[in-house]
mmCIF file of C-alpha atoms and ligand atoms in Angstrom:
data_model
loop_
_atom_site.group_PDB
_atom_site.id
_atom_site.type_symbol
_atom_site.label_atom_id
_atom_site.label_comp_id
_atom_site.label_asym_id
_atom_site.label_seq_id
_atom_site.Cartn_x
_atom_site.Cartn_y
_atom_site.Cartn_z
ATOM 1 C CA MET M 164 0.000 0.000 0.000
ATOM 2 C CA ASN M 165 3.033 2.270 0.280
ATOM 3 C CA ASN M 166 2.913 3.132 -3.370
ATOM 4 C CA LEU M 167 -0.368 4.932 -2.715
ATOM 5 C CA THR M 168 1.383 7.687 -0.791
ATOM 6 C CA VAL M 169 0.407 11.114 -2.068
ATOM 7 C CA GLU M 170 3.583 13.203 -2.180
ATOM 8 C CA ASN M 171 2.946 16.158 -4.419
ATOM 9 C CA LYS M 172 0.500 18.629 -2.915
ATOM 10 C CA THR M 173 -0.374 20.797 -5.926
ATOM 11 C CA PRO M 174 -4.145 20.660 -6.448
ATOM 12 C CA ILE M 175 -4.278 19.257 -10.000
ATOM 13 C CA ILE M 176 -1.786 16.464 -9.463
ATOM 14 C CA ASN M 177 -3.397 15.665 -6.168
ATOM 15 C CA TYR M 178 -6.773 15.352 -7.771
ATOM 16 C CA GLN M 179 -5.414 12.828 -10.285
ATOM 17 C CA LYS M 180 -3.541 10.900 -7.595
ATOM 18 C CA LYS M 181 -6.623 10.958 -5.425
ATOM 19 C CA LYS M 182 -8.575 9.277 -8.211
ATOM 20 C CA LEU M 183 -5.895 6.591 -8.405
ATOM 21 C CA VAL M 184 -6.093 6.074 -4.656
ATOM 22 C CA LYS M 185 -9.841 5.695 -4.900
ATOM 23 C CA ASN M 186 -9.653 3.162 -7.735
ATOM 24 C CA LYS M 187 -7.062 1.124 -5.871
ATOM 25 C CA LEU M 188 -9.073 1.295 -2.660
ATOM 26 C CA ASP M 189 -12.151 0.047 -4.482
ATOM 27 C CA THR M 190 -10.303 -3.177 -5.300
ATOM 28 C CA TYR M 191 -9.121 -3.870 -1.762
ATOM 29 C CA LYS M 192 -10.997 -6.239 0.434
ATOM 30 C CA GLU M 193 -12.185 -4.253 3.419
ATOM 31 C CA LYS M 194 -10.288 -6.513 5.823
ATOM 32 C CA GLU M 195 -6.955 -5.521 4.279
ATOM 33 C CA ILE M 196 -7.478 -1.810 4.835
ATOM 34 C CA LYS M 197 -5.504 -0.418 7.757
ATOM 35 C CA VAL M 198 -6.576 2.895 9.234
ATOM 36 C CA LYS M 199 -5.097 5.198 11.859
ATOM 37 C CA PRO M 200 -6.307 8.251 13.817
ATOM 38 C CA PHE M 201 -6.705 11.377 11.675
ATOM 39 C CA ILE M 202 -6.138 13.838 14.545
ATOM 40 C CA LYS M 203 -3.962 14.163 17.618
ATOM 41 C CA TRP M 204 -6.079 14.150 20.754
ATOM 42 C CA ALA M 205 -5.264 14.846 24.389
ATOM 43 C CA GLY M 206 -5.342 11.523 26.207
ATOM 44 C CA GLY M 207 -5.148 9.676 22.874
ATOM 45 C CA LYS M 208 -4.385 5.981 23.343
ATOM 46 C CA SER M 209 -2.001 5.247 20.450
ATOM 47 C CA SER M 210 0.966 4.889 22.801
ATOM 48 C CA LEU M 211 -0.930 2.500 25.119
ATOM 49 C CA LEU M 212 -2.531 0.467 22.374
ATOM 50 C CA GLU M 213 -0.246 -2.563 22.703
ATOM 51 C CA ASP M 214 -1.123 -2.839 26.411
ATOM 52 C CA ILE M 215 -4.833 -2.317 25.862
ATOM 53 C CA LYS M 216 -4.917 -4.927 23.068
ATOM 54 C CA LYS M 217 -3.769 -7.600 25.512
ATOM 55 C CA PHE M 218 -7.114 -7.202 27.251
ATOM 56 C CA TYR M 219 -9.370 -7.408 24.176
ATOM 57 C CA PRO M 220 -11.855 -10.249 24.626
ATOM 58 C CA LYS M 221 -10.701 -13.499 22.968
ATOM 59 C CA GLU M 222 -14.010 -13.839 21.167
ATOM 60 C CA LEU M 223 -13.763 -10.425 19.492
ATOM 61 C CA GLY M 224 -14.808 -10.738 15.861
ATOM 62 C CA LYS M 225 -16.529 -14.075 16.630
ATOM 63 C CA ARG M 226 -19.257 -14.277 19.288
ATOM 64 C CA ILE M 227 -18.446 -10.719 20.358
ATOM 65 C CA ASN M 228 -19.500 -8.998 17.156
ATOM 66 C CA LYS M 229 -20.431 -5.516 18.443
ATOM 67 C CA TYR M 230 -18.115 -2.714 19.577
ATOM 68 C CA CYS M 231 -18.990 0.421 21.549
ATOM 69 C CA GLU M 232 -16.632 3.314 22.288
ATOM 70 C CA ALA M 233 -18.611 6.041 24.028
ATOM 71 C CA PHE M 234 -15.795 8.597 24.548
ATOM 72 C CA ILE M 235 -14.343 8.393 21.059
ATOM 73 C CA GLY M 236 -11.921 11.382 20.927
ATOM 74 C CA GLY M 237 -9.229 10.533 18.358
ATOM 75 C CA GLY M 238 -10.326 6.877 18.332
ATOM 76 C CA ALA M 239 -6.982 5.052 18.662
ATOM 77 C CA VAL M 240 -8.683 1.828 19.807
ATOM 78 C CA LEU M 241 -11.515 2.136 17.282
ATOM 79 C CA PHE M 242 -9.062 2.393 14.377
ATOM 80 C CA ASP M 243 -7.141 -0.638 15.609
ATOM 81 C CA ILE M 244 -10.356 -2.636 15.805
ATOM 82 C CA LEU M 245 -11.525 -1.411 12.388
ATOM 83 C CA SER M 246 -8.147 -2.459 10.940
ATOM 84 C CA ASN M 247 -7.955 -5.919 12.456
ATOM 85 C CA TYR M 248 -11.408 -7.348 13.200
ATOM 86 C CA ASP M 249 -14.660 -7.958 11.390
ATOM 87 C CA ILE M 250 -17.242 -6.404 13.661
ATOM 88 C CA GLU M 251 -20.897 -6.383 12.644
ATOM 89 C CA GLU M 252 -22.090 -3.296 14.507
ATOM 90 C CA ILE M 253 -20.110 -0.389 15.897
ATOM 91 C CA TYR M 254 -21.327 2.564 17.987
ATOM 92 C CA ILE M 255 -19.156 5.606 18.725
ATOM 93 C CA SER M 256 -20.055 8.795 20.568
ATOM 94 C CA ASP M 257 -18.619 11.946 22.061
ATOM 95 C CA THR M 258 -20.134 15.125 23.495
ATOM 96 C CA ASN M 259 -17.877 17.299 21.327
ATOM 97 C CA LYS M 260 -20.316 18.249 18.550
ATOM 98 C CA GLN M 261 -17.674 19.495 16.124
ATOM 99 C CA LEU M 262 -15.578 16.328 16.553
ATOM 100 C CA ILE M 263 -18.599 14.163 15.792
ATOM 101 C CA GLY M 264 -19.228 16.449 12.797
ATOM 102 C CA VAL M 265 -15.770 15.548 11.478
ATOM 103 C CA TYR M 266 -16.434 11.795 11.801
ATOM 104 C CA ASN M 267 -19.740 12.252 9.958
ATOM 105 C CA THR M 268 -18.102 14.343 7.242
ATOM 106 C CA ILE M 269 -15.393 11.730 6.684
ATOM 107 C CA LYS M 270 -18.100 9.092 6.474
ATOM 108 C CA ASN M 271 -20.447 10.973 4.118
ATOM 109 C CA ASN M 272 -18.452 13.643 2.237
ATOM 110 C CA VAL M 273 -14.829 12.576 2.193
ATOM 111 C CA ASP M 274 -14.033 13.880 -1.316
ATOM 112 C CA SER M 275 -15.260 17.418 -0.595
ATOM 113 C CA LEU M 276 -13.449 17.350 2.746
ATOM 114 C CA ILE M 277 -10.189 16.335 1.049
ATOM 115 C CA ASN M 278 -10.529 19.070 -1.586
ATOM 116 C CA THR M 279 -11.084 21.703 1.111
ATOM 117 C CA LEU M 280 -8.156 20.399 3.168
ATOM 118 C CA PHE M 281 -5.819 20.463 0.162
ATOM 119 C CA LYS M 282 -6.850 24.055 -0.468
ATOM 120 C CA LEU M 283 -6.024 25.021 3.139
ATOM 121 C CA GLU M 284 -2.737 23.110 2.949
ATOM 122 C CA ASN M 285 -1.707 24.724 -0.321
ATOM 123 C CA GLU M 286 -2.496 28.170 1.059
ATOM 124 C CA TYR M 287 -0.727 27.639 4.399
ATOM 125 C CA ILE M 288 2.487 25.733 3.643
ATOM 126 C CA PRO M 289 4.205 28.325 1.372
ATOM 127 C CA LEU M 290 3.668 31.203 3.867
ATOM 128 C CA ASN M 291 6.450 32.627 6.043
ATOM 129 C CA THR M 292 6.097 32.542 9.841
ATOM 130 C CA ASP M 293 4.335 35.907 10.176
ATOM 131 C CA GLU M 294 1.943 35.151 7.361
ATOM 132 C CA ARG M 295 1.242 31.707 8.820
ATOM 133 C CA LYS M 296 0.444 33.289 12.158
ATOM 134 C CA LYS M 297 -2.110 35.644 10.575
ATOM 135 C CA TYR M 298 -3.586 32.785 8.577
ATOM 136 C CA PHE M 299 -3.828 30.476 11.601
ATOM 137 C CA TYR M 300 -5.610 33.048 13.791
ATOM 138 C CA LYS M 301 -7.960 34.001 10.937
ATOM 139 C CA LYS M 302 -8.917 30.328 10.541
ATOM 140 C CA ARG M 303 -9.284 29.952 14.328
ATOM 141 C CA GLU M 304 -11.699 32.888 14.271
ATOM 142 C CA GLU M 305 -13.657 31.281 11.438
ATOM 143 C CA TYR M 306 -13.708 27.990 13.347
ATOM 144 C CA ASN M 307 -15.222 29.764 16.343
ATOM 145 C CA GLU M 308 -17.855 31.216 13.994
ATOM 146 C CA TYR M 309 -18.574 27.620 13.010
ATOM 147 C CA ILE M 310 -18.931 26.697 16.708
ATOM 148 C CA SER M 311 -21.326 29.609 17.274
ATOM 149 C CA GLY M 312 -23.378 28.679 14.207
ATOM 150 C CA LYS M 313 -22.499 31.754 12.137
ATOM 151 C CA ILE M 314 -20.774 29.478 9.625
ATOM 152 C CA GLU M 315 -23.021 26.497 8.881
ATOM 153 C CA ASP M 316 -21.027 24.529 6.298
ATOM 154 C CA ILE M 317 -20.118 21.260 8.084
ATOM 155 C CA ILE M 318 -17.536 20.315 5.420
ATOM 156 C CA TYR M 319 -15.688 23.611 5.809
ATOM 157 C CA GLY M 320 -16.046 23.481 9.623
ATOM 158 C CA SER M 321 -14.657 19.938 9.666
ATOM 159 C CA ALA M 322 -11.755 20.936 7.412
ATOM 160 C CA LEU M 323 -10.985 23.829 9.781
ATOM 161 C CA PHE M 324 -11.084 21.384 12.715
ATOM 162 C CA ILE M 325 -8.446 19.155 11.076
ATOM 163 C CA PHE M 326 -6.373 22.124 9.858
ATOM 164 C CA LEU M 327 -6.219 23.634 13.364
ATOM 165 C CA ASN M 328 -5.461 20.260 14.932
ATOM 166 C CA ARG M 329 -2.499 19.800 12.567
ATOM 167 C CA THR M 330 -1.087 23.301 12.964
ATOM 168 C CA CYS M 331 -1.880 24.282 16.581
ATOM 169 C CA PHE M 332 0.303 23.882 19.660
ATOM 170 C CA ASN M 333 0.818 20.155 20.374
ATOM 171 C CA GLY M 334 -2.387 19.206 18.522
ATOM 172 C CA LEU M 335 -4.400 20.184 21.573
ATOM 173 C CA TYR M 336 -8.141 20.692 21.528
ATOM 174 C CA ARG M 337 -9.216 22.996 24.311
ATOM 175 C CA VAL M 338 -12.114 25.408 24.679
ATOM 176 C CA ASN M 339 -12.742 28.249 27.131
ATOM 177 C CA SER M 340 -15.725 28.509 29.481
ATOM 178 C CA LYS M 341 -17.856 29.899 26.627
ATOM 179 C CA GLY M 342 -17.034 26.891 24.488
ATOM 180 C CA PHE M 343 -14.697 28.700 22.083
ATOM 181 C CA TYR M 344 -11.514 27.067 20.822
ATOM 182 C CA ASN M 345 -8.451 28.861 22.197
ATOM 183 C CA VAL M 346 -5.308 26.844 21.391
ATOM 184 C CA PRO M 347 -2.381 28.944 20.077
ATOM 185 C CA MET M 348 -0.429 28.251 16.911
ATOM 186 C CA GLY M 349 2.193 25.461 16.915
ATOM 187 C CA SER M 350 5.592 25.568 15.257
ATOM 188 C CA TYR M 351 5.587 22.683 12.798
ATOM 189 C CA LYS M 352 7.705 23.328 9.674
ATOM 190 C CA LYS M 353 5.733 21.187 7.256
ATOM 191 C CA PRO M 354 2.657 19.734 8.925
ATOM 192 C CA GLN M 355 0.686 17.209 6.909
ATOM 193 C CA ILE M 356 -2.734 18.783 6.796
ATOM 194 C CA CYS M 357 -4.399 16.463 4.310
ATOM 195 C CA ASP M 358 -3.663 12.736 4.545
ATOM 196 C CA SER M 359 -6.084 11.869 1.764
ATOM 197 C CA GLU M 360 -5.211 8.183 1.657
ATOM 198 C CA ASN M 361 -6.000 7.606 5.332
ATOM 199 C CA LEU M 362 -9.170 9.725 5.155
ATOM 200 C CA LYS M 363 -10.491 7.715 2.208
ATOM 201 C CA LYS M 364 -9.801 4.425 3.926
ATOM 202 C CA ILE M 365 -11.479 5.680 7.103
ATOM 203 C CA SER M 366 -14.490 6.748 5.074
ATOM 204 C CA LEU M 367 -14.890 3.198 3.761
ATOM 205 C CA LYS M 368 -14.464 1.725 7.222
ATOM 206 C CA LEU M 369 -17.017 4.092 8.800
ATOM 207 C CA LYS M 370 -19.832 3.175 6.484
ATOM 208 C CA ASN M 371 -21.480 0.837 8.974
ATOM 209 C CA VAL M 372 -20.503 2.751 12.106
ATOM 210 C CA LYS M 373 -23.199 4.527 14.108
ATOM 211 C CA ILE M 374 -21.781 7.972 14.970
ATOM 212 C CA VAL M 375 -23.608 9.793 17.747
ATOM 213 C CA CYS M 376 -23.192 13.176 19.417
ATOM 214 C CA ALA M 377 -24.291 12.310 22.946
ATOM 215 C CA SER M 378 -23.162 11.608 26.456
ATOM 216 C CA TYR M 379 -21.800 8.126 27.139
ATOM 217 C CA HIS M 380 -24.908 6.822 28.909
ATOM 218 C CA GLU M 381 -26.961 7.026 25.725
ATOM 219 C CA SER M 382 -25.120 3.955 24.475
ATOM 220 C CA ILE M 383 -27.209 1.774 26.800
ATOM 221 C CA ASP M 384 -29.636 0.406 24.187
ATOM 222 C CA PHE M 385 -26.802 -0.589 21.864
ATOM 223 C CA ILE M 386 -24.945 -2.659 24.439
ATOM 224 C CA ASP M 387 -25.731 -6.351 24.981
ATOM 225 C CA GLU M 388 -23.907 -9.535 25.962
ATOM 226 C CA ASN M 389 -22.189 -9.683 22.564
ATOM 227 C CA THR M 390 -20.657 -6.229 22.899
ATOM 228 C CA PHE M 391 -17.101 -5.174 23.697
ATOM 229 C CA VAL M 392 -17.219 -1.750 25.389
ATOM 230 C CA TYR M 393 -14.266 0.585 25.829
ATOM 231 C CA PHE M 394 -14.608 3.693 28.015
ATOM 232 C CA ASP M 395 -11.850 6.279 27.899
ATOM 233 C CA PRO M 396 -13.300 9.272 29.757
ATOM 234 C CA PRO M 397 -11.461 12.539 30.459
ATOM 235 C CA TYR M 398 -8.744 11.738 32.978
ATOM 236 C CA ARG M 399 -9.144 12.507 36.627
ATOM 237 C CA PRO M 400 -6.363 15.116 37.040
ATOM 238 C CA LEU M 401 -3.346 13.884 39.011
ATOM 239 C CA THR M 402 -2.565 17.303 40.416
ATOM 240 C CA GLU M 403 -4.605 20.474 40.661
ATOM 241 C CA THR M 404 -2.391 22.238 38.125
ATOM 242 C CA ALA M 405 -2.466 19.358 35.665
ATOM 243 C CA SER M 406 -6.203 19.601 35.064
ATOM 244 C CA PHE M 407 -7.051 19.092 31.434
ATOM 245 C CA THR M 408 -10.650 18.189 30.979
ATOM 246 C CA SER M 409 -11.825 21.001 28.690
ATOM 247 C CA TYR M 410 -12.563 19.017 25.534
ATOM 248 C CA ASP M 411 -15.856 20.858 25.676
ATOM 249 C CA LYS M 412 -17.347 23.412 28.016
ATOM 250 C CA GLU M 413 -18.704 20.819 30.466
ATOM 251 C CA ASP M 414 -16.056 19.597 32.889
ATOM 252 C CA PHE M 415 -15.793 15.926 33.892
ATOM 253 C CA GLY M 416 -15.228 16.034 37.654
ATOM 254 C CA ASP M 417 -15.315 13.402 40.412
ATOM 255 C CA GLU M 418 -19.103 13.365 40.435
ATOM 256 C CA GLU M 419 -19.077 12.358 36.754
ATOM 257 C CA GLN M 420 -16.418 9.717 37.429
ATOM 258 C CA ILE M 421 -18.696 8.236 40.113
ATOM 259 C CA LYS M 422 -21.732 8.250 37.792
ATOM 260 C CA LEU M 423 -19.608 6.579 35.120
ATOM 261 C CA SER M 424 -18.627 3.808 37.548
ATOM 262 C CA GLU M 425 -22.343 3.169 38.145
ATOM 263 C CA TYR M 426 -22.877 3.017 34.396
ATOM 264 C CA TYR M 427 -19.906 0.631 34.101
ATOM 265 C CA LYS M 428 -21.653 -1.749 36.534
ATOM 266 C CA LYS M 429 -24.936 -1.459 34.657
ATOM 267 C CA VAL M 430 -23.285 -2.323 31.354
ATOM 268 C CA SER M 431 -21.308 -5.129 32.959
ATOM 269 C CA ASP M 432 -24.564 -6.543 34.332
ATOM 270 C CA LYS M 433 -25.855 -6.691 30.771
ATOM 271 C CA GLY M 434 -23.079 -9.229 30.080
ATOM 272 C CA ALA M 435 -20.823 -6.995 27.959
ATOM 273 C CA VAL M 436 -17.028 -7.133 28.188
ATOM 274 C CA VAL M 437 -16.018 -3.712 29.511
ATOM 275 C CA ILE M 438 -12.636 -1.983 29.717
ATOM 276 C CA LEU M 439 -12.204 1.459 31.234
ATOM 277 C CA SER M 440 -9.004 3.485 31.343
ATOM 278 C CA ASN M 441 -8.067 6.394 33.560
ATOM 279 C CA SER M 442 -5.173 8.033 35.337
ATOM 280 C CA ASP M 443 -3.919 6.352 38.497
ATOM 281 C CA PRO M 444 -4.279 8.721 41.486
ATOM 282 C CA LYS M 445 -1.602 6.686 43.272
ATOM 283 C CA ASN M 446 1.046 8.266 41.040
ATOM 284 C CA THR M 447 0.873 11.392 43.149
ATOM 285 C CA ASN M 448 -0.777 10.137 46.331
ATOM 286 C CA GLU M 449 -0.371 6.493 47.236
ATOM 287 C CA ASN M 450 -3.219 6.708 49.726
ATOM 288 C CA ASP M 451 -5.705 7.884 47.108
ATOM 289 C CA ASN M 452 -8.007 4.893 46.542
ATOM 290 C CA PHE M 453 -10.577 6.733 44.426
ATOM 291 C CA PHE M 454 -10.730 4.221 41.550
ATOM 292 C CA ASP M 455 -9.784 1.185 43.685
ATOM 293 C CA ASP M 456 -12.889 1.902 45.763
ATOM 294 C CA LEU M 457 -15.176 2.723 42.839
ATOM 295 C CA TYR M 458 -14.228 -0.423 40.916
ATOM 296 C CA SER M 459 -13.484 -2.760 43.848
ATOM 297 C CA GLU M 460 -15.574 -5.597 42.387
ATOM 298 C CA PHE M 461 -13.620 -5.609 39.096
ATOM 299 C CA ASN M 462 -10.017 -6.280 38.048
ATOM 300 C CA ILE M 463 -7.814 -3.200 38.181
ATOM 301 C CA ASN M 464 -4.645 -3.472 36.098
ATOM 302 C CA ARG M 465 -1.881 -0.888 36.278
ATOM 303 C CA ILE M 466 0.085 -0.254 33.099
ATOM 304 C CA LYS M 467 3.068 2.012 32.449
ATOM 305 C CA ALA M 468 2.537 5.094 30.309
ATOM 306 C CA LYS M 469 4.810 7.910 29.249
ATOM 307 C CA ARG M 470 2.948 11.020 30.295
ATOM 308 C CA ARG M 471 3.428 14.440 31.757
ATOM 309 C CA ILE M 472 2.492 14.687 35.402
ATOM 310 C CA ASN M 473 2.547 18.453 35.370
ATOM 311 C CA SER M 474 3.314 21.335 33.046
ATOM 312 C CA ASN M 475 7.044 21.119 33.739
ATOM 313 C CA ALA M 476 8.555 19.169 30.830
ATOM 314 C CA SER M 477 11.338 17.809 33.063
ATOM 315 C CA LYS M 478 8.699 16.006 35.119
ATOM 316 C CA ARG M 479 7.763 13.768 32.204
ATOM 317 C CA GLY M 480 8.348 10.115 32.772
ATOM 318 C CA TYR M 481 6.679 6.739 33.157
ATOM 319 C CA ILE M 482 3.622 6.725 35.346
ATOM 320 C CA ASN M 483 0.883 4.197 35.940
ATOM 321 C CA GLU M 484 -2.486 4.281 34.293
ATOM 322 C CA ILE M 485 -5.330 2.011 35.229
ATOM 323 C CA LEU M 486 -7.346 -0.371 33.118
ATOM 324 C CA VAL M 487 -10.491 -1.714 34.767
ATOM 325 C CA ILE M 488 -11.622 -5.024 33.291
ATOM 326 C CA ASN M 489 -14.814 -6.868 34.215
ATOM 327 C CA LYS M 490 -13.939 -10.355 32.917
HETATM 328 C C1 SAM G 1605 -9.518 10.822 26.904
HETATM 329 S S1 SAM G 1605 -10.498 11.416 25.560
HETATM 330 C C2 SAM G 1605 -10.671 9.981 24.560
HETATM 331 C C3 SAM G 1605 -9.410 9.711 23.799
HETATM 332 C C4 SAM G 1605 -9.493 8.556 22.817
HETATM 333 N N1 SAM G 1605 -9.560 7.280 23.467
HETATM 334 C C5 SAM G 1605 -8.294 8.579 21.862
HETATM 335 O O1 SAM G 1605 -7.591 7.578 21.694
HETATM 336 O O2 SAM G 1605 -8.070 9.651 21.263
HETATM 337 C C6 SAM G 1605 -12.082 11.650 26.274
HETATM 338 C C7 SAM G 1605 -13.188 12.111 25.313
HETATM 339 O O3 SAM G 1605 -14.433 12.115 26.043
HETATM 340 C C8 SAM G 1605 -15.276 13.143 25.542
HETATM 341 N N2 SAM G 1605 -16.318 13.389 26.563
HETATM 342 C C9 SAM G 1605 -16.296 14.211 27.652
HETATM 343 N N3 SAM G 1605 -17.436 14.068 28.369
HETATM 344 C C10 SAM G 1605 -18.190 13.127 27.723
HETATM 345 C C11 SAM G 1605 -19.456 12.520 27.989
HETATM 346 N N4 SAM G 1605 -20.188 12.845 29.058
HETATM 347 N N5 SAM G 1605 -19.908 11.581 27.134
HETATM 348 C C12 SAM G 1605 -19.190 11.221 26.027
HETATM 349 N N6 SAM G 1605 -17.983 11.772 25.724
HETATM 350 C C13 SAM G 1605 -17.486 12.709 26.556
HETATM 351 C C14 SAM G 1605 -14.290 14.289 25.281
HETATM 352 O O4 SAM G 1605 -14.825 15.198 24.347
HETATM 353 C C15 SAM G 1605 -13.050 13.534 24.761
HETATM 354 O O5 SAM G 1605 -13.070 13.458 23.357
#
């Protein structure tokens, strides 16, 4: 599949190459198509994937033929499952309306999305630093007009979402208390803004996926004893200064973590295989039994992750994260 790589980014050549990619993709069996996340996302699970995979149910793709990921974010686990298993029904959700808009746009309008992204890429890449800065903040303003409803075009709004994610500081997505996106510009020399090959493959893979803008508990009717459920909620902050839960304007505090643990039990009682990940409070306070108490009737596994504990880069290192498993 390497020979499908789109290297030249001028619009005309890209359009022709894109057609080639499409024709080749049409001939692939769906099983052979590998997909990967199309955005960076705070708390994204790509780096923990190998550990999480060890806990996938053995019957995944056989008796367990449904998958539910109710806090989808960048979807690292979803894309692994879409790449490697035949699953009959998939349900994904998130409360971030614009993020869900991007998933829907990739599913339903991938060609228009790619054209818009190439246009943004071709405008942005040749600019010098000052011009890029102006361009970035202009697009951020437009994106906030999309959030407020002033701009209604979901394809353009979704393209702005991906553009900002690829060019902003650390690929963060963060909004202020009014719900407006406020991440500053990043300093990437040549960010890849349009990965058309991956987007097209994702579009094919999403065709039978139910994509919902909703809180996690609305997945209840989908889940049954043949479902594998993965919950990756906003992390419980390890320190007061490390709080990062502003994926949208509603915060996810301890009360929400408690409600989620009740939902976990409910879903487990339905017979589903359920995995939940979160930060381990014991990294900073060994007497903090918050999750050990909440999930005392389930198996709590601690896995090593490379993460920042606080904003000081020198404090990065390996810390534990928890995986709660019910089987
Ligand atoms: C840790 S991230 C998920 C990261 C994802 N696993 C990945 O690999 O990129 C948590 C996600 O939960 C979403 N979220 C926050 N509150 C929610 C709720 N009540 N219901 C569903 N999703 C929610 C956030 O918007 C965010 O995208």
